XYZ file of C-alpha atoms in Angstrom:
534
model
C 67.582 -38.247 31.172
C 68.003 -35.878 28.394
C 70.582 -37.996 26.548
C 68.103 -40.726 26.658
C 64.827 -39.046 25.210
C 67.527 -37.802 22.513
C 68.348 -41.767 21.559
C 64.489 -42.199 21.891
C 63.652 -39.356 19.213
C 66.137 -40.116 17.098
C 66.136 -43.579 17.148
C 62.333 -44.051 15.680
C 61.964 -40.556 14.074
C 63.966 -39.544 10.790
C 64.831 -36.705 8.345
C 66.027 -35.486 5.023
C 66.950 -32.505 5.684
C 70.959 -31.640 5.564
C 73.728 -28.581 6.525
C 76.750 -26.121 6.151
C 77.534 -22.887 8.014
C 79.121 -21.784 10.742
C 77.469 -20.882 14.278
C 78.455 -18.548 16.705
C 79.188 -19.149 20.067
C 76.260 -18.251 22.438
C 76.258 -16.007 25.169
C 75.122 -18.034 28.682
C 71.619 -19.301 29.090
C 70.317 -18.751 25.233
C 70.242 -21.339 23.154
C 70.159 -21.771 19.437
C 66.828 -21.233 17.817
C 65.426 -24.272 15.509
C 64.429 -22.736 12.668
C 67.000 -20.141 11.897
C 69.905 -22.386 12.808
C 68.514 -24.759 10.084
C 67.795 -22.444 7.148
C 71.347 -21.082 8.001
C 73.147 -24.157 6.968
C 73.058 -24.197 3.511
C 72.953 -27.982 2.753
C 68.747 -27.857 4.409
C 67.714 -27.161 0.772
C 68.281 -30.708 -0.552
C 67.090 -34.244 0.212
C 70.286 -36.214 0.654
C 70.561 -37.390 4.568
C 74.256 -38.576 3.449
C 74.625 -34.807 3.728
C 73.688 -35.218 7.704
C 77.456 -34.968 8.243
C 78.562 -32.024 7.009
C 75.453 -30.366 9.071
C 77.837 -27.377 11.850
C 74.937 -27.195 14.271
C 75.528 -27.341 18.053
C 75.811 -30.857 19.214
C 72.183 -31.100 20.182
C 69.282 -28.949 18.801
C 65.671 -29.825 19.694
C 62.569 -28.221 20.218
C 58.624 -29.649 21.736
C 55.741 -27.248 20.485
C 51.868 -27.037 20.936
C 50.047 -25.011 18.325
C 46.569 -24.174 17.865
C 45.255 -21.776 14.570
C 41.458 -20.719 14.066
C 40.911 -19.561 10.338
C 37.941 -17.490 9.467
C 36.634 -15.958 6.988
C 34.698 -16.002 2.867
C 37.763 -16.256 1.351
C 39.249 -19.754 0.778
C 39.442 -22.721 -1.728
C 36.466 -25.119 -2.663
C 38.008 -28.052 -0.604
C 38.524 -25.516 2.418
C 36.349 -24.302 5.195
C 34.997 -21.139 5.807
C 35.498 -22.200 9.511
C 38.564 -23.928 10.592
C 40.183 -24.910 13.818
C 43.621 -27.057 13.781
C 45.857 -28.345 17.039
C 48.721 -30.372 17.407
C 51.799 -31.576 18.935
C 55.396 -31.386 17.214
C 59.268 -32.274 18.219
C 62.349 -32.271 15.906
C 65.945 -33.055 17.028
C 69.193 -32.739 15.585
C 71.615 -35.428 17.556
C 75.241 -35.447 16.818
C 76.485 -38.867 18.373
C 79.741 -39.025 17.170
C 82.408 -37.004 15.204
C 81.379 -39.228 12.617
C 77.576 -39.871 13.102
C 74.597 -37.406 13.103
C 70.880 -38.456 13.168
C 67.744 -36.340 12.766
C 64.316 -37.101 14.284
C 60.542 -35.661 14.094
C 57.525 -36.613 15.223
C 53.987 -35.050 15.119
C 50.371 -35.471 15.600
C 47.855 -32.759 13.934
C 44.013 -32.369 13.713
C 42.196 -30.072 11.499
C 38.497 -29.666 11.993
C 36.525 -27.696 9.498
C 32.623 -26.796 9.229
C 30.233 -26.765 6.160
C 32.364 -28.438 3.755
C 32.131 -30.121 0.742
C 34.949 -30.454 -2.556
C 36.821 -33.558 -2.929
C 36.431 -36.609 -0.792
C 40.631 -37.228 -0.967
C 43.041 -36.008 1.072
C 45.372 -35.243 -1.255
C 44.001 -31.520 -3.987
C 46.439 -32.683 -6.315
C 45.137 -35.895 -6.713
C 44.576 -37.318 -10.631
C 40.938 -36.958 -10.371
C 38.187 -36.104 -7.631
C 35.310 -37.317 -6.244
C 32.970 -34.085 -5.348
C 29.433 -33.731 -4.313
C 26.858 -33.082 -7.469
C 25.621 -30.737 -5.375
C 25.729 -27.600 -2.505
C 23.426 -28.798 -0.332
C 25.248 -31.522 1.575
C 27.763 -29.669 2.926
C 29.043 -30.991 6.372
C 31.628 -31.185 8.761
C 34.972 -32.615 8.418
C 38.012 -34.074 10.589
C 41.658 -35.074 9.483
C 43.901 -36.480 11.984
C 47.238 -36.971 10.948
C 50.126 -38.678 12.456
C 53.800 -37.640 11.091
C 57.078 -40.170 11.857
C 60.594 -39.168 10.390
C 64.086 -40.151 10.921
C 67.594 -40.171 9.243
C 71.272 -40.976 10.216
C 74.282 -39.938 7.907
C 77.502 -41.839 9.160
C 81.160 -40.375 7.129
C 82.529 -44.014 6.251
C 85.759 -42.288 5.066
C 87.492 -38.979 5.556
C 86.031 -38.134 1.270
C 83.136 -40.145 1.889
C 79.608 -40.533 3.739
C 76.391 -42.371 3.313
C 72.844 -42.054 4.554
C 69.474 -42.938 5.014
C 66.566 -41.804 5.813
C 62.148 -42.280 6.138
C 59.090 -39.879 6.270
C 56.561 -41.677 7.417
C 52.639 -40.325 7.657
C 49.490 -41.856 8.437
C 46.120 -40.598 8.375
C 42.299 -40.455 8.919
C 39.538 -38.148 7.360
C 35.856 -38.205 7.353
C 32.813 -36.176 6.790
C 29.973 -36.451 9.176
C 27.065 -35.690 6.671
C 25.558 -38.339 3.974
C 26.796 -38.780 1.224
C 29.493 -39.441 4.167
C 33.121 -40.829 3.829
C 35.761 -42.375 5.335
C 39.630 -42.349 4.450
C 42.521 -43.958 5.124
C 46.151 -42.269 4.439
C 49.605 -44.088 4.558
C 52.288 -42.005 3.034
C 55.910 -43.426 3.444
C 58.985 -41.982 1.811
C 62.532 -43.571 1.550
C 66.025 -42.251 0.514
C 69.548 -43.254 0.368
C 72.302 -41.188 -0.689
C 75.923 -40.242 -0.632
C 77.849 -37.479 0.084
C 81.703 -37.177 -1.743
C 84.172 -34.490 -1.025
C 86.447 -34.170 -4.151
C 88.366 -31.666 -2.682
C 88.295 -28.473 -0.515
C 85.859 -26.542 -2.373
C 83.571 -29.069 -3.777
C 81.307 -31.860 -2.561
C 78.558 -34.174 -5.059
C 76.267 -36.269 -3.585
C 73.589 -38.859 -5.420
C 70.506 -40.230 -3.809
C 67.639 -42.745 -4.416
C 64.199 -41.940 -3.310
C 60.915 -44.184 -3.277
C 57.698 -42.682 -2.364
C 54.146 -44.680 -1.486
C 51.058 -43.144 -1.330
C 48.019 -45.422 -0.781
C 44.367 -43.297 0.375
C 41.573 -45.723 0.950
C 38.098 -44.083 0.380
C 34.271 -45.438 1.443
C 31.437 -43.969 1.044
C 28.193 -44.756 3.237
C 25.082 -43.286 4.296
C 23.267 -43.451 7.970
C 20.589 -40.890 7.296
C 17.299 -41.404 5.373
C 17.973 -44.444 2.902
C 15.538 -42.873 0.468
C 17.009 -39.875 -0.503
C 19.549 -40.592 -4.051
C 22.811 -39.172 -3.180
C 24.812 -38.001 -6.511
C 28.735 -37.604 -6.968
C 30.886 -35.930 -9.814
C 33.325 -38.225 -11.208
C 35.698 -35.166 -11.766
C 38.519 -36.233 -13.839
C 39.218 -32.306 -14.251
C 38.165 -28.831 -14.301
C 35.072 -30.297 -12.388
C 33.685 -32.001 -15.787
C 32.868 -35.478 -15.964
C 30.349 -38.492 -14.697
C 27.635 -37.896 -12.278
C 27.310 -40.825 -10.546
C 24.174 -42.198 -8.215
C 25.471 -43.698 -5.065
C 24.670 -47.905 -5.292
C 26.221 -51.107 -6.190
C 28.661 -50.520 -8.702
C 30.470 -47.665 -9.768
C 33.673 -44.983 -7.653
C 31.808 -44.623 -4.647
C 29.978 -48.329 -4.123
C 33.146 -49.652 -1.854
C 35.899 -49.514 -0.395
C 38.687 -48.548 -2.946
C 42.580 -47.621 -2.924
C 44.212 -44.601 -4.746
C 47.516 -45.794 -4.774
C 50.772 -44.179 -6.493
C 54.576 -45.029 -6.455
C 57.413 -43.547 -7.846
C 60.755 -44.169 -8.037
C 63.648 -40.706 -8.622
C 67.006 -39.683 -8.101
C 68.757 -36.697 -7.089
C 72.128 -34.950 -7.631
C 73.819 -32.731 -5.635
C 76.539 -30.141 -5.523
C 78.163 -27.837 -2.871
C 80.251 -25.175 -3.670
C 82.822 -23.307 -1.043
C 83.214 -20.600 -3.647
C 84.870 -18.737 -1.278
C 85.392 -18.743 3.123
C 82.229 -16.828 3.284
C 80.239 -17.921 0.195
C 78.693 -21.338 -0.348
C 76.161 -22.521 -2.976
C 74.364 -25.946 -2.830
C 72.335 -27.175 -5.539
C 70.030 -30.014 -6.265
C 68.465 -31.408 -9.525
C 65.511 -34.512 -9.096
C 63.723 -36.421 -11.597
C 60.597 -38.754 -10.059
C 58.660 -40.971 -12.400
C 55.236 -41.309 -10.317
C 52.465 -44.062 -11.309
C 49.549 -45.644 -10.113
C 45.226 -46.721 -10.017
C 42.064 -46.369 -8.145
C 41.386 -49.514 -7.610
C 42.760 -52.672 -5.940
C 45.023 -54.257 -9.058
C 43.363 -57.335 -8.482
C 41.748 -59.571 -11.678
C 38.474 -59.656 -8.942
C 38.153 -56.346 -8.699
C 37.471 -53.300 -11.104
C 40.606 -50.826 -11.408
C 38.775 -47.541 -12.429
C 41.573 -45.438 -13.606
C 45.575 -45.655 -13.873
C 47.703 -42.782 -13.810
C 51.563 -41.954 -14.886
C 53.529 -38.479 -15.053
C 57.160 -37.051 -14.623
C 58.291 -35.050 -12.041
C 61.583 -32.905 -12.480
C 63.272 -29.679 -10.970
C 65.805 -27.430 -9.062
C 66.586 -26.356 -5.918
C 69.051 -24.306 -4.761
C 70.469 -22.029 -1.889
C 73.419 -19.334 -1.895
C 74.929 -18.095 1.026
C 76.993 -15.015 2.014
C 78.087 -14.591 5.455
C 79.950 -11.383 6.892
C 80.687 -10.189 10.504
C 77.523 -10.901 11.948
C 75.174 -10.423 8.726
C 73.964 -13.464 6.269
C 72.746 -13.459 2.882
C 71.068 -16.273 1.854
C 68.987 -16.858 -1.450
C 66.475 -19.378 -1.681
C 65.838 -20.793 -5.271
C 63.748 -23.417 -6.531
C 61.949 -24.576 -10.295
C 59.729 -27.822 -10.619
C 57.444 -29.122 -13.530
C 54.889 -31.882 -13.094
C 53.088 -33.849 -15.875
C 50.377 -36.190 -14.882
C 47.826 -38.395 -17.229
C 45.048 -40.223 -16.340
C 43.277 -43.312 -18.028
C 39.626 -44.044 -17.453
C 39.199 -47.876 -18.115
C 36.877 -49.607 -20.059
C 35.700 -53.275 -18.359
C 33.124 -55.767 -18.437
C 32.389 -57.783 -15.034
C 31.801 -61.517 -15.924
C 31.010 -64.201 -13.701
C 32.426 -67.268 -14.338
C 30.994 -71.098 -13.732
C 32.768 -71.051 -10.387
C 30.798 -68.381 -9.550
C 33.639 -65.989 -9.641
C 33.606 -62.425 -10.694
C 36.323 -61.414 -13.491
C 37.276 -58.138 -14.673
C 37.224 -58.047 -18.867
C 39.085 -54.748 -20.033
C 38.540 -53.469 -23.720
C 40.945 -50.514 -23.784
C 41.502 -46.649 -21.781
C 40.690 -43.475 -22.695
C 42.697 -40.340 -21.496
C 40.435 -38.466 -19.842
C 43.289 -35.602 -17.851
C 46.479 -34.116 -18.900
C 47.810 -31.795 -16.268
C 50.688 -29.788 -16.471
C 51.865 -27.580 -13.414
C 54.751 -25.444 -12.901
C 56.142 -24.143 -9.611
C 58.823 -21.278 -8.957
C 60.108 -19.705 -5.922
C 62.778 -17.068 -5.674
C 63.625 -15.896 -1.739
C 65.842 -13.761 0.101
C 66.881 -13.497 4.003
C 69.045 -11.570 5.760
C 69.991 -12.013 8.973
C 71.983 -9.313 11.334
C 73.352 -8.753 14.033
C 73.453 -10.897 17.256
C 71.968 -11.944 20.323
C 73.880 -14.627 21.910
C 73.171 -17.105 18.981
C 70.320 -16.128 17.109
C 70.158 -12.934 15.042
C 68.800 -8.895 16.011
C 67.125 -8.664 12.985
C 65.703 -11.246 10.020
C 64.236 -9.145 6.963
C 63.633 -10.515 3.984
C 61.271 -11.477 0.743
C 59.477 -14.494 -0.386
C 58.658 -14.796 -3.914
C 56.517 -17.391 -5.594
C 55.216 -18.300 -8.629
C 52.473 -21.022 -9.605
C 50.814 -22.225 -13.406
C 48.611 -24.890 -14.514
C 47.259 -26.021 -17.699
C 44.590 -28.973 -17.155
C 43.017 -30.904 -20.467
C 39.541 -32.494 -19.810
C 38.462 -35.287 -21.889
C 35.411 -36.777 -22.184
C 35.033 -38.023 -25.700
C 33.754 -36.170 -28.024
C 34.105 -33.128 -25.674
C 36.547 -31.648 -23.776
C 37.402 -28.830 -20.985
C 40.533 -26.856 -20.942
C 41.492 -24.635 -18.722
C 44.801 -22.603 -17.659
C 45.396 -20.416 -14.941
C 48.635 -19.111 -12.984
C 49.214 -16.894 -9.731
C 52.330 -14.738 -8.472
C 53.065 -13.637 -4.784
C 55.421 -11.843 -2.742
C 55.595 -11.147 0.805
C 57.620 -8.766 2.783
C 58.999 -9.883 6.658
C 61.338 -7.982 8.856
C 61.545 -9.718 12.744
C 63.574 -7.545 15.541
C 64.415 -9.434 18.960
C 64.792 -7.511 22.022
C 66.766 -8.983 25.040
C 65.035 -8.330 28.118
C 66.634 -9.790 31.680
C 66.422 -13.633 31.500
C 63.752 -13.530 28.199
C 63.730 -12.195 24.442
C 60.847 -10.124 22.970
C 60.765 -10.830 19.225
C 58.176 -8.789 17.321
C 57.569 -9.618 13.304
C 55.776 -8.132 10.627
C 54.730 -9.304 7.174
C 52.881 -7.392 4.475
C 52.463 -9.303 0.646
C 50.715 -9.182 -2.558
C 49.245 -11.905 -5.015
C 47.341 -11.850 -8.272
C 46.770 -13.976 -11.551
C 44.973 -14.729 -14.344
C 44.524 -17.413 -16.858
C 41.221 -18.851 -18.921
C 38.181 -20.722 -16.660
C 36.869 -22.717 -19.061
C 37.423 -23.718 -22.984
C 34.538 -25.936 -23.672
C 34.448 -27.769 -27.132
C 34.554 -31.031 -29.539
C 36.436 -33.450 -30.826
C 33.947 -34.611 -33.042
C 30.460 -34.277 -33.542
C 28.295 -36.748 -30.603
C 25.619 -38.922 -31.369
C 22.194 -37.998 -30.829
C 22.150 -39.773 -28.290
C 25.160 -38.652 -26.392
C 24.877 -36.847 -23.316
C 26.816 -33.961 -22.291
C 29.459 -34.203 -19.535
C 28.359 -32.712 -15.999
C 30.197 -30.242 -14.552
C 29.884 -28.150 -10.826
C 30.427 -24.695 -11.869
C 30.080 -23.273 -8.660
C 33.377 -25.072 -7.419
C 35.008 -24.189 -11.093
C 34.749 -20.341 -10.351
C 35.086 -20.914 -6.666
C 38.789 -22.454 -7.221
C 39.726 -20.099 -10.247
C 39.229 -16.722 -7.866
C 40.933 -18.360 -5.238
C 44.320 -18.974 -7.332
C 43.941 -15.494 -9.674
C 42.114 -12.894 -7.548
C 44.118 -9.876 -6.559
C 44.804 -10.285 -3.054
C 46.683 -8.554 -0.306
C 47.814 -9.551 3.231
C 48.896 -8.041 6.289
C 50.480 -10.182 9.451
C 51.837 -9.296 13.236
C 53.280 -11.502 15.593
C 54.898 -11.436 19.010
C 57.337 -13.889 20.424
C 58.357 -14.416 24.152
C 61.272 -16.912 25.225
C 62.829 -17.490 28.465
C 65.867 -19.276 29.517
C 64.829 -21.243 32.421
C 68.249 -22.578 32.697
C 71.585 -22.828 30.313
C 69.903 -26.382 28.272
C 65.989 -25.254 28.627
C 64.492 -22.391 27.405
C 60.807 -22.151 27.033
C 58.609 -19.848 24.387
C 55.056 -18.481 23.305
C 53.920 -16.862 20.498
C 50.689 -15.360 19.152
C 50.226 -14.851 15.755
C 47.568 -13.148 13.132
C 46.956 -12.494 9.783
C 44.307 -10.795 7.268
C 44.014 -11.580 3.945
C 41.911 -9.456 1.335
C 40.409 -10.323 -1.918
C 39.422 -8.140 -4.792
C 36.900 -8.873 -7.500
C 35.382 -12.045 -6.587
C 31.977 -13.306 -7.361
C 31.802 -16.582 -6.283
C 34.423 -16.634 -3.146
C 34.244 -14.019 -0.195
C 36.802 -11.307 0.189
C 38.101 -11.629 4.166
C 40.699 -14.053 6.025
C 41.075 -13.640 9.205
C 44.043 -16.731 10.785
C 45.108 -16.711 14.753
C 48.063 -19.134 15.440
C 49.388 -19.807 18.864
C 52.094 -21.400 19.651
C 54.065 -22.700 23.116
C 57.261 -24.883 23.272
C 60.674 -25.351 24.498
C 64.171 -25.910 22.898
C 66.958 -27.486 24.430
């Protein structure tokens, strides 16, 4: 029975993520746990499944987990809640079929529920422009349900070489519940194929192809009073743009795709710099394009969008006795553009609508940079997993976001450093394992809100942009106000027999923020979590 829901996991689930270390035999009725047999391997940091083969994990490695988390508090971002409950259902297997042949497998189901909310109507923050309310008093409730499908196989072809594949795979719905309501539609689907050559002893390259399709469909609709005007901002940035009435024409009058592609590669390196030390490294360019609208000569395609995506990542490794080192690394830029279009609908003899364009105007350039810089240790041993895990997580975040809507323009910059603190200590009791964890951490920032000016001097008839500066300072604090954070957690597991061992944790966390005048100052986030590996 338990080799069969194994071949059902991994058959329709699948994974990028890839291995390298060494495990230690466990002591009787404790198995290996998920999460800190992964990050050991050192491989996990890259997205080449040809690397699947290399992975030194125990033959099987799975784990089935409920969670539930309850967020409350002043203190969170403009498209957030003040009020938030989430639940869900995850699984994840590593399957080693063969000496040859190793497949991966997750699936998931999540809902997030959130109360008095407003900020952008898409899924997706980072999206190349947003649709927002014009204004704070139709806030209403919100539900995302999201459905998560992954799977990957690597298979070594030859003793030097091996070859994989692999698909992500996530579907989703979101609504609001209060006029001006919407409705959204999510399919996210990622591909890659890659392989995996060992020149020699102490050094392995691998290249892989990735494809990634995003397409969000987004209606708008109303069920309340039909008299009442309902306004949008057409944010193309920095919450400056169009304000739009809610009708017949225009973003929000149907149903309409956000759709982007892009097509990257990767290369990768692994380094046995020594029986103990390993280094793998990663380096990916993505070339990501796209529209709102349906790219049909019926239909009006709003805006089109292009960028670059490029970056590092990287993980060292040190292993001694029963301690390991590893160091977590990781750089990426991101450049995206978007072009408003300029049309003219015209209706043909035939009575058929056709879309006339005239030109585009760039109306966002959006640079971001991301950094991360971690280290773990892990000592000492209980049957397979560690005593202690003590570490630091370091990251780093900027953003520089052009606004244009000719003659004027919006610029703003901003950028925000953290670093949290974690030590974990497990303590065997009889058949179970008490593991009690701590985190403390510290963020700030800074930057510029706003740089409003001209291009040019506007006509006299020319009207000024509109912008929600609520949201504006709402999402500056939340990215550059000093904050600090304090977290606890306790962990029970018990080995119910030598291949099932069952767990529960509680978890909670505060977050502070100083010097904020248009956010609140207090997070307060309760996770709990119950499961089984085997």
């Amino acid at each position: 029975m338990r080799k069969k829901f194994h071949y059902l996991l991994l058959g329709i689930g699948g994974a990028y993520s890839l291995t390298c270390s060494d495990i230690y035999a466990a002591e009787p009725h404790q198995l290996a746990d998920f999460a800190t047999s992964v990050h050991q391997e050192t491989t996990t940091a890259g997205h080449n499944p040809a690397f699947l083969t290399v992975l030194s994990l125990p033959a099987h490695l799975s784990y089935l987990q409920v969670s539930a988390h309850i967020g409350q508090g002043s203190f969170y971002n403009y498209q957030q809640s003040k009020h938030h409950t989430q639940g869900g259902i995850h699984t994840e297997s590593y399957y080693r079929l063969n000496r040859n042949i190793t497949l991966y497998g997750a699936m998931g189901y999540l809902q997030s529920k959130g109360k008095d909310m407003e900020g952008t109507a898409f899924i997706n923050p980072s999206a190349p422009f947003h649709i927002v309310e014009a204004g704070s008093s139709n806030k209403g409730d919100k539900k995302m349900e999201t459905y998560h499908l992954q799977g990957g196989i690597g298979w070594k072809a030859l003793p030097q070489l091996s070859i994989g594949a692999s698909i992500d795979y996530t579907a989703a719905n979101y609504a609001k519940y209060k006029d001006l309501r919407h409705k959204n539609t999510l399919m996210d689907m990622q591909v890659a194929a890659g392989i995996n050559w060992q020149i020699n002893q102490a050094w392995a390259v691998g290249l892989s192809y990735h494809y990634h399709r995003n397409n969000e469909a987004i209606e708008f609709a109303t069920y309340g009073n039909k008299d009442i005007q309902y306004y949008s901002l057409i944010s193309y940035g920095n919450f400056y743009g169009l304000k739009e009435a809610f009708g017949e024409s225009g973003y929000t009058a149907s149903r309409t795709p956000l759709f982007t592609e892009w097509h990257g590669l990767s290369l990768q390196g692994l380094w046995y710099l020594s029986p103990r030390l390993q280094w793998f490294s990663e380096v990916f360019f993505h070339s990501p394009k796209g529209r709102f609208g349906k790219g049909t000569s019926t239909s009006v395609t709003f805006t089109t969008h292009e960028g670059t995506d490029k970056g590092y990542n990287g993980r060292l490794s040190y292993r001694k006795g029963n301690c390991t080192h590893i160091i977590d690394g990781g750089i990426s830029c991101h450049n995206l553009k978007n072009y408003e279009n300029s049309y003219k609908e015209s209706t043909d003899e035939s009575n058929v609508t056709q879309i006339i364009y005239y030109g585009s105007n760039e109306v966002m350039d959006r640079k971001e940079w991301k950094g991360k810089l971690d280290y773990t240790l892990y000592a000492g041993r209980a049957g397979r997993n560690p005593k202690w895990i003590t570490g630091i997580r370091t990251s780093f975040y900027a953003r520089n976001t052009t606004t244009s809507v000719y003659p004027y323009y919006r610029k703003q910059d901003l950028h925000q450093i953290e670093a949290i603190a974690h030590a974990a200590r497990s303590i065997p009791h009889r058949k179970g394992v008490y593991t009690l964890r701590l985190q403390a951490g510290y963020g700030t920032g800074g930057g510029t809100l706003k740089e409003d000016g001209l291009y040019t001097t506007p006509g006299s008839n020319q009207q000024a942009p509109f912008s929600r500066e609520d949201l504006l300072l709402q999402e500056f604090e939340y990215y550059t106000a000093p904050r600090s954070l304090a977290g606890t957690s306790l962990r029970y597991e018990y080995a119910w027999s030598e291949k099932l061992e069952l767990y529960g944790e509680v978890s909670y966390q505060y977050t502070r923020a100083y010097r904020t005048t248009q956010t609140g100052t207090d997070r307060h986030d309760i996770g709990l979590h119950i499961g089984c590996r085997f």
